[in-house]
Coordinates of C-alpha atoms and ligand atoms in Angstrom, one line a residue:
X16 CA -0.1 0.3 -0.1
X17 CA 1.4 3.9 -0.6
X18 CA 0.4 6.6 1.1
X19 CA -1.8 6.8 4.3
X20 CA -5.6 5.5 4.8
X21 CA -7.8 7.8 7.2
X22 CA -9.2 6.5 10.1
X23 CA -12.9 7.5 11.6
X24 CA -12.5 10.7 13.6
X25 CA -14.4 13.8 14.0
X26 CA -13.1 17.9 13.9
X27 CA -13.9 21.3 14.9
X28 CA -12.1 24.9 14.3
X29 CA -11.4 25.5 17.7
X30 CA -9.9 28.9 17.1
X31 CA -8.4 31.1 14.7
X32 CA -5.2 28.9 14.0
X33 CA -6.2 25.3 14.7
X34 CA -8.5 22.8 13.8
X35 CA -9.4 20.2 16.7
X36 CA -9.7 16.7 15.5
X37 CA -10.9 13.9 17.8
X38 CA -10.3 10.3 16.6
X39 CA -13.3 7.4 17.2
X40 CA -12.4 6.6 21.0
X41 CA -12.4 10.2 21.9
X42 CA -8.4 11.3 21.8
X43 CA -7.9 14.8 20.9
X44 CA -5.5 16.8 18.9
X45 CA -4.8 20.2 17.7
X46 CA -3.8 20.6 14.0
X47 CA -2.9 24.0 12.4
X48 CA -5.5 24.5 9.6
X49 CA -3.2 24.1 6.8
X50 CA -1.9 21.1 8.3
X51 CA -5.6 19.6 8.5
X52 CA -6.1 20.4 5.4
X53 CA -3.2 18.7 4.3
X54 CA -4.1 15.9 6.4
X55 CA -7.7 15.2 4.5
X56 CA -6.3 15.7 1.2
X57 CA -3.4 13.0 2.2
X58 CA -0.7 15.4 1.6
X59 CA 1.1 15.4 4.8
X60 CA 4.9 14.4 4.5
X61 CA 5.0 11.0 5.9
X62 CA 8.2 12.1 7.8
X63 CA 6.8 15.2 10.0
X64 CA 5.9 15.4 13.2
X65 CA 2.2 16.2 12.4
X66 CA 2.4 12.9 10.8
X67 CA 3.8 10.7 13.3
X68 CA 1.6 12.5 15.9
X69 CA -1.6 11.1 14.0
X70 CA -0.1 8.1 12.8
X71 CA 0.6 7.0 16.8
X72 CA -2.9 8.2 17.7
X73 CA -4.5 6.3 15.2
X74 CA -6.0 9.0 12.9
X75 CA -4.5 7.3 10.0
X76 CA -2.8 4.6 9.1
X77 CA 0.0 3.6 6.4
X78 CA 0.8 -0.5 6.3
X79 CA -1.4 -3.5 6.1
X80 CA -0.9 -4.4 9.3
X81 CA -4.2 -4.5 11.5
X82 CA -2.2 -2.9 14.9
X83 CA -4.4 0.2 14.4
X84 CA -7.5 -1.0 14.3
X85 CA -7.1 -3.7 17.1
X86 CA -5.8 -1.0 19.4
X87 CA -8.9 1.0 18.5
X88 CA -11.1 -1.6 19.2
X89 CA -9.5 -2.4 22.6
X90 CA -9.9 1.4 23.7
X91 CA -13.5 1.7 22.3
X92 CA -14.2 -1.9 24.5
X93 CA -13.0 -0.2 27.3
X94 CA -15.0 3.1 26.7
X95 CA -18.3 1.6 26.4
X96 CA -16.7 -1.2 29.1
X97 CA -20.1 0.7 31.6
X98 CA -22.6 -1.5 29.5
X99 CA -21.2 -4.6 30.8
X100 CA -22.4 -4.6 34.5
X101 CA -26.0 -3.6 33.5
X102 CA -28.0 -1.6 36.3
X103 CA -25.6 -0.9 39.7
X104 CA -27.3 2.3 41.3
X105 CA -30.8 1.2 42.7
X106 CA -32.8 4.3 44.5
X107 CA -35.2 4.0 46.8
X108 CA -37.8 6.8 47.4
X109 CA -38.7 5.7 50.9
X110 CA -41.0 8.8 51.4
X111 CA -42.4 11.8 49.5
X112 CA -42.6 13.5 53.0
X113 CA -40.3 16.3 54.0
X114 CA -40.4 19.2 56.3
X115 CA -38.7 21.5 54.2
X116 CA -40.1 23.8 51.6
X117 CA -37.6 24.6 48.7
X118 CA -39.1 26.3 45.7
X119 CA -36.5 24.2 43.6
X120 CA -37.6 21.2 44.7
X121 CA -37.1 18.6 42.2
X122 CA -39.2 16.0 44.3
X123 CA -42.6 17.5 44.2
X124 CA -42.5 16.7 48.1
X125 CA -45.4 16.6 50.3
X126 CA -45.8 18.3 54.0
X127 CA -44.5 15.9 56.5
X128 CA -47.5 14.8 57.8
X129 CA -49.1 12.9 55.3
X130 CA -47.9 9.0 55.9
X131 CA -50.1 7.6 52.7
X132 CA -46.9 8.9 50.9
X133 CA -44.3 6.5 52.8
X134 CA -43.3 3.4 50.9
X135 CA -44.2 -0.2 52.7
X136 CA -42.5 -2.7 54.1
X137 CA -43.4 -5.2 51.3
X138 CA -42.9 -2.8 48.5
X139 CA -39.3 -2.2 49.7
X140 CA -38.8 -6.3 49.8
X141 CA -40.4 -6.8 46.5
X142 CA -37.9 -3.8 45.8
X143 CA -34.7 -5.9 46.8
X144 CA -35.8 -8.6 45.1
X145 CA -35.0 -6.4 42.0
X146 CA -32.1 -5.2 43.0
X147 CA -30.8 -8.3 43.4
X148 CA -31.5 -9.5 40.3
X149 CA -29.0 -7.3 38.6
X150 CA -26.2 -8.8 37.5
X151 CA -23.7 -6.0 38.5
X152 CA -21.1 -6.9 40.3
X153 CA -20.9 -4.0 42.7
X154 CA -24.4 -2.3 43.8
X155 CA -24.8 0.7 45.2
X156 CA -28.5 1.1 46.9
X157 CA -29.3 5.3 47.5
X158 CA -32.3 5.7 49.6
X159 CA -33.8 9.3 49.4
X160 CA -37.0 11.1 49.4
X161 CA -38.8 13.5 50.2
X162 CA -36.2 13.5 53.4
X163 CA -35.9 9.7 54.2
X164 CA -34.7 10.4 57.8
X165 CA -38.9 10.9 58.4
X166 CA -39.2 7.5 57.7
X167 CA -36.1 5.7 59.2
X168 CA -37.6 2.3 59.9
X169 CA -37.6 1.7 56.3
X170 CA -34.6 2.7 56.0
X171 CA -33.4 0.4 58.3
X172 CA -34.9 -2.6 56.8
X173 CA -33.2 -1.8 53.7
X174 CA -29.9 -1.7 55.0
X175 CA -30.1 -4.7 57.6
X176 CA -32.0 -6.8 54.4
X177 CA -29.6 -5.5 51.8
X178 CA -26.9 -6.2 53.8
X179 CA -28.1 -9.6 54.7
X180 CA -28.4 -10.4 50.5
X181 CA -25.2 -9.5 49.9
X182 CA -23.3 -11.4 52.4
X183 CA -25.3 -14.0 51.4
X184 CA -24.8 -14.2 47.7
X185 CA -20.8 -12.8 48.2
X186 CA -21.6 -9.6 46.5
X187 CA -20.8 -5.9 47.2
X188 CA -23.4 -3.5 48.1
X189 CA -22.8 0.4 49.2
X190 CA -25.2 2.4 50.9
X191 CA -25.6 6.0 50.9
X192 CA -28.8 8.3 52.4
X193 CA -29.0 11.5 51.2
X194 CA -30.7 13.9 53.9
X195 CA -31.4 17.3 54.7
X196 CA -29.5 16.3 58.1
X197 CA -32.3 18.3 59.5
X198 CA -33.4 15.7 61.6
X199 CA -30.4 13.6 61.9
X200 CA -29.8 12.2 65.9
X201 CA -26.8 9.8 66.9
X202 CA -28.7 7.0 67.3
X203 CA -29.5 7.3 63.8
X204 CA -25.5 7.9 63.2
X205 CA -24.6 4.7 65.4
X206 CA -26.7 2.7 62.7
X207 CA -25.2 4.1 59.8
X208 CA -21.9 3.5 61.3
X209 CA -22.5 0.3 62.3
X210 CA -23.4 -1.0 58.8
X211 CA -20.7 1.1 56.7
X212 CA -23.8 3.9 55.6
X213 CA -22.6 7.2 53.7
X214 CA -24.4 10.5 53.6
X215 CA -24.6 12.9 51.5
X216 CA -26.8 16.2 52.0
X217 CA -27.3 19.8 50.5
X218 CA -25.0 22.7 51.4
X219 CA -26.3 25.3 48.6
X220 CA -23.8 27.9 50.4
X221 CA -23.5 30.3 53.0
X222 CA -26.0 30.8 55.8
X223 CA -28.0 33.3 53.9
X224 CA -28.1 32.0 50.5
X225 CA -29.0 28.4 51.8
X226 CA -31.4 29.3 54.2
X227 CA -33.1 31.8 51.1
X228 CA -33.2 28.8 48.9
X229 CA -34.5 26.3 51.6
X230 CA -36.7 27.2 53.7
X231 CA -38.2 25.2 56.7
X232 CA -40.1 26.0 59.9
X233 CA -38.2 28.1 62.5
X234 CA -35.6 29.3 59.1
X235 CA -32.5 27.2 60.7
X236 CA -31.9 24.8 57.9
X237 CA -28.5 26.3 57.1
X238 CA -27.6 25.7 61.2
X239 CA -29.3 22.4 61.6
X240 CA -27.2 21.2 58.1
X241 CA -23.7 22.6 59.5
X242 CA -24.7 20.9 62.9
X243 CA -25.5 17.5 61.1
X244 CA -22.4 17.4 59.1
X245 CA -20.3 18.4 62.1
X246 CA -22.1 15.4 64.1
X247 CA -21.9 13.0 61.1
X248 CA -18.2 13.7 60.7
X249 CA -17.3 12.9 64.7
X250 CA -19.4 10.0 64.7
X251 CA -18.8 8.4 60.9
X252 CA -15.4 10.1 59.7
X253 CA -14.5 13.5 58.4
X254 CA -15.3 11.6 54.7
X255 CA -18.6 9.7 56.3
X256 CA -20.6 13.1 54.9
X257 CA -20.6 14.5 50.9
X258 CA -22.2 17.5 50.0
X259 CA -24.4 18.7 46.6
X260 CA -25.4 22.3 45.9
X261 CA -28.3 23.3 43.3
X262 CA -27.9 26.9 41.6
X263 CA -30.4 29.2 42.0
X264 CA -31.1 32.6 40.5
X265 CA -30.0 33.8 44.1
X266 CA -26.7 31.8 43.6
X267 CA -26.0 33.7 40.5
X268 CA -24.8 36.6 42.5
X269 CA -22.0 34.6 44.8
X270 CA -20.3 31.8 42.7
X271 CA -16.8 33.0 45.2
X272 CA -19.1 32.9 48.4
X273 CA -20.0 29.1 47.7
X274 CA -16.5 27.9 46.9
X275 CA -15.1 29.6 50.0
X276 CA -18.0 27.9 52.2
X277 CA -17.0 24.3 50.4
X278 CA -13.3 25.0 51.7
X279 CA -13.7 26.7 55.0
X280 CA -16.3 24.0 55.7
X281 CA -13.1 21.2 54.8
X282 CA -15.1 19.7 51.8
X283 CA -13.1 18.3 49.0
X284 CA -15.5 18.4 46.1
X285 CA -18.4 20.8 44.9
X286 CA -20.6 19.7 42.3
X287 CA -21.7 23.2 40.5
X288 CA -25.4 21.6 39.4
X289 CA -28.1 23.9 37.5
X290 CA -31.7 23.2 38.0
X291 CA -33.5 20.7 36.4
X292 CA -36.8 21.2 34.6
X293 CA -38.8 18.8 36.9
X294 CA -40.9 19.2 39.8
X295 CA -41.5 22.4 41.9
X296 CA -38.5 23.8 40.0
X297 CA -40.6 23.9 37.0
X298 CA -43.7 25.5 38.7
X299 CA -41.3 28.1 40.3
X300 CA -38.9 29.1 37.3
X301 CA -40.1 32.5 36.9
X302 CA -38.4 32.9 41.0
X303 CA -36.0 30.5 41.1
X304 CA -34.7 30.2 37.5
X305 CA -32.4 31.9 34.8
X306 CA -31.3 31.0 31.7
X307 CA -28.5 28.4 30.6
X308 CA -26.4 31.4 29.5
X309 CA -26.5 33.0 32.7
X310 CA -25.8 29.6 34.5
X311 CA -22.7 29.3 32.2
X312 CA -21.6 32.9 33.0
X313 CA -21.5 31.3 37.1
X314 CA -19.8 28.5 36.1
X315 CA -16.9 30.0 34.7
X316 CA -17.0 32.6 37.9
X317 CA -16.7 29.9 40.3
X318 CA -14.6 27.6 38.4
X319 CA -11.7 30.2 38.1
X320 CA -12.3 30.8 42.0
X321 CA -12.0 27.2 42.6
X322 CA -8.9 26.8 40.5
X323 CA -7.2 29.5 42.4
X324 CA -8.2 28.5 46.0
X325 CA -6.4 25.1 44.6
X326 CA -3.6 27.4 43.9
X327 CA -3.2 28.8 47.1
X328 CA -3.5 25.3 48.6
X329 CA -6.5 23.8 49.1
X330 CA -8.0 21.0 47.4
X331 CA -11.6 21.5 45.9
X332 CA -12.3 19.4 43.0
X333 CA -15.2 20.8 40.8
X334 CA -17.1 17.3 40.3
X335 CA -18.2 18.2 36.6
X336 CA -15.3 19.2 35.2
X337 CA -13.7 16.4 36.8
X338 CA -16.0 13.9 34.9
X339 CA -15.7 15.5 31.6
X340 CA -11.7 15.9 32.2
X341 CA -11.7 11.8 33.3
X342 CA -13.7 11.4 29.9
X343 CA -11.2 13.8 27.6
X344 CA -8.0 12.5 29.0
X345 CA -8.6 9.3 30.0
X346 CA -10.3 6.1 28.2
X347 CA -12.0 5.1 31.2
X348 CA -15.8 5.3 32.0
X349 CA -16.9 7.6 35.0
X350 CA -20.7 6.0 35.7
X351 CA -22.4 9.1 35.3
X352 CA -25.7 8.4 33.4
X353 CA -26.0 11.8 31.5
X354 CA -22.5 11.3 30.4
X355 CA -22.5 8.3 27.9
X356 CA -23.9 6.9 25.2
X357 CA -26.1 5.3 25.6
X358 CA -27.3 7.0 28.4
X359 CA -27.6 5.1 32.1
X360 CA -31.2 5.7 32.6
X361 CA -33.0 2.0 33.4
X362 CA -29.6 0.7 32.3
X363 CA -27.4 2.0 35.1
X364 CA -29.4 3.8 37.3
X365 CA -33.1 3.0 38.6
X366 CA -35.8 4.3 40.7
X367 CA -38.0 2.7 43.2
X368 CA -40.9 5.3 44.0
X369 CA -42.8 4.8 47.7
X370 CA -45.7 3.0 45.8
X371 CA -43.7 0.6 43.9
X372 CA -43.6 2.0 40.2
X373 CA -40.5 1.2 39.2
X374 CA -38.7 4.6 36.8
X375 CA -35.7 4.7 34.7
X376 CA -34.5 7.9 36.7
X377 CA -35.3 10.3 39.2
X378 CA -35.9 12.8 36.8
X379 CA -38.3 10.2 35.0
X380 CA -39.7 9.8 38.5
X381 CA -40.2 13.5 38.6
X382 CA -41.8 13.5 35.7
X383 CA -45.0 11.0 37.0
X384 CA -45.3 13.1 40.0
X385 CA -46.4 15.7 37.3
X386 CA -48.6 13.8 35.6
X387 CA -46.5 12.6 33.0
X388 CA -45.9 8.9 33.4
X389 CA -44.2 8.2 30.2
X390 CA -40.8 6.7 31.7
X391 CA -42.7 4.0 34.1
X392 CA -41.0 0.8 33.6
X393 CA -43.7 -0.9 35.7
X394 CA -44.2 -2.1 39.2
X395 CA -42.3 -4.2 41.6
X396 CA -45.6 -5.7 42.5
X397 CA -47.2 -6.6 39.4
X398 CA -44.3 -6.8 36.8
X399 CA -41.5 -9.0 36.6
X400 CA -37.2 -8.5 36.6
X401 CA -37.8 -9.1 32.4
X402 CA -41.0 -7.2 31.8
X403 CA -39.5 -4.5 33.9
X404 CA -35.9 -4.2 32.6
X405 CA -36.2 -5.8 29.3
X406 CA -39.3 -4.1 28.0
X407 CA -40.4 -1.5 25.4
X408 CA -40.2 1.4 27.5
X409 CA -37.0 0.9 28.3
X410 CA -35.6 -0.2 25.1
X411 CA -37.0 2.7 23.6
X412 CA -35.4 4.9 25.9
X413 CA -32.0 3.6 25.3
X414 CA -32.2 3.0 21.6
X415 CA -33.1 6.9 21.7
X416 CA -30.1 7.9 23.7
X417 CA -27.2 6.5 21.3
X418 CA -25.9 9.8 20.6
X419 CA -23.9 8.3 17.7
X420 CA -26.9 8.6 16.2
X421 CA -28.6 11.8 16.4
X422 CA -28.6 14.4 14.3
X423 CA -25.9 17.1 15.2
X424 CA -24.2 14.9 17.7
X425 CA -22.9 11.9 15.4
X426 CA -20.9 14.4 13.5
X427 CA -19.6 16.5 16.8
X428 CA -15.6 16.4 17.9
X429 CA -17.0 16.3 21.4
X430 CA -19.3 13.3 21.2
X431 CA -16.8 10.7 22.4
X432 CA -16.8 12.7 25.8
X433 CA -20.3 14.1 25.9
X434 CA -23.4 12.0 26.0
X435 CA -27.2 12.0 26.6
X436 CA -30.3 13.0 28.9
X437 CA -33.5 11.3 26.9
X438 CA -35.8 12.3 29.8
X439 CA -34.5 15.8 30.4
X440 CA -34.7 16.2 26.3
X441 CA -38.4 14.4 26.7
X442 CA -39.4 17.2 29.1
X443 CA -38.0 19.7 27.4
X444 CA -39.1 19.2 23.7
X445 CA -41.5 16.2 24.1
X446 CA -38.7 14.0 22.2
X447 CA -36.0 11.6 23.4
X448 CA -34.2 12.5 20.8
X449 CA -32.6 16.0 21.1
X450 CA -32.8 19.2 18.8
X451 CA -29.4 19.9 19.0
X452 CA -29.4 23.6 18.2
X453 CA -32.0 24.8 21.1
X454 CA -31.0 21.9 23.3
X455 CA -29.8 23.4 26.8
X456 CA -28.3 19.9 27.3
X457 CA -26.1 20.7 24.2
X458 CA -25.7 24.7 25.3
X459 CA -24.0 23.6 28.7
X460 CA -21.7 20.5 27.5
X461 CA -20.5 22.5 24.4
X462 CA -19.5 25.5 26.0
X463 CA -18.0 23.3 29.2
X464 CA -15.8 21.1 27.2
X465 CA -14.3 23.6 24.9
X466 CA -13.6 26.2 28.0
X467 CA -11.9 22.8 30.0
X468 CA -9.8 22.4 26.6
X469 CA -9.0 25.9 26.5
X470 CA -8.2 25.8 30.4
X471 CA -5.7 23.1 29.8
X472 CA -3.3 25.6 28.0
X473 CA -4.2 28.3 30.0
X474 CA -0.5 27.9 32.4
X475 CA 1.2 25.1 34.1
X476 CA -0.3 25.2 37.3
X477 CA -3.7 25.2 36.1
X478 CA -3.0 22.2 34.4
X479 CA -1.1 20.4 37.4
X480 CA -4.4 21.1 39.3
X481 CA -7.2 19.7 36.6
X482 CA -4.9 16.5 36.0
X483 CA -5.1 16.2 40.4
X484 CA -8.7 16.0 39.8
X485 CA -8.5 13.6 37.1
X486 CA -6.0 11.3 39.3
X487 CA -7.8 12.7 42.1
X488 CA -5.2 13.7 44.6
X489 CA -3.9 16.8 45.5
X490 CA -1.4 18.4 42.9
X491 CA 2.0 18.6 44.4
X492 CA 2.0 22.4 44.1
X493 CA -1.0 22.1 46.3
X494 CA 0.4 20.1 49.0
X495 CA 3.6 22.7 49.3
X496 CA 1.5 25.6 49.3
Ligands
LIG525 S1 -24.9 16.9 23.1 FE1 -23.8 19.3 21.7 S2 -22.1 19.0 22.6 FE2 -22.8 16.6 23.2 S3 -22.6 15.5 21.5 FE3 -24.6 16.5 20.8 S4 -23.8 18.3 19.5 FE4 -21.5 17.5 20.5

């Protein structure tokens, strides 16, 4: 064979000087516009640097050897290895009751005195039967609400029964309780310690912001959350509790203060999350909502401040950036359902509602609370494992979330790092397949991915910090400072 042949790749005119090329397994490379034109016209000199770099990264091949294909196949298999385990995350909604009344609540919670919205013992047992039918080697059971501590008996049952079954089958299971911590007490914490249960809580920022976002009787959400975090750390250990924030219109003014709150409280990660178009969040969109452009401005300011705090010795990871950078810089999957293709709804994570209904994702359950049961997969009492996980609803959801077949995504340079969120697309436009030019999901991911690629070139300290996030260990610079 003379000359060279091209292997599959996607490309983007990245800036005035350079074209970004990304191969089929997500490895990026920058070329000058001139070299890119020579590359696709088969005119690159075979002894030049550009040629040798592109050959080493399997953008082209020039012999009869099958080695480049075998390498691409091995890397592609690694990238898609999240498909091997099937559903590993099982979310139990043990009650819809909550004593908070957050305007942005995505759960459509009911007030704390209506126990008919509690999961029964029989429903929890039937849901556990399905959990342990999953072939995933490592199971994760997340217990949430509403506020799950309002139904602590059910938490105990799920943890004790789940642990017993896992031990009997020789399987690993991790438990997480997502709680606002307002009602936590020492007896609960000792139970969690005894059974190795992790906690995840909500912390939206400094006191005024947190209490503004998260009203409850007594207006003391922040004090209770901080008190709960301190007690949980004392009993479970410092890493026994993690925190998440939700961005509201109020948050947009204070990205630096939110970051500082997380650093001062000793957290090692901060996930800058926009509002979801579900539940109370949708109903209160006028007061709590904002455009994606406003969120992205907030995101950039917050990320800059996080990088500055890291450069000065703190260790705080922005979770979304960490996941995307892992996708960009390594071949390994990250297990985040919205950043994979096909999406993980139903095949990576599944939700058991208080009444036994099974949903493909938390978002699809929220849609159902709003009256749209499009993504209900079945019920733990009436449907079999096969009909729930092999039925038409889930098959259609998976088929619609293969980004490689979505118009606009299929030829996007960022596709190997991006994903799909079919339930979000459906909630926004009535179709699981997005209309990319008007999709907020696209607007967010395209902007943040491009911003992260630019940050990787900003300076040595920034690059070292971002790489330390991918390795998940503090950079030497941060330790020394
Ligand atoms: S959503 Fe946007 S950024 Fe993501 S693959 Fe599709 S076109 Fe690319």
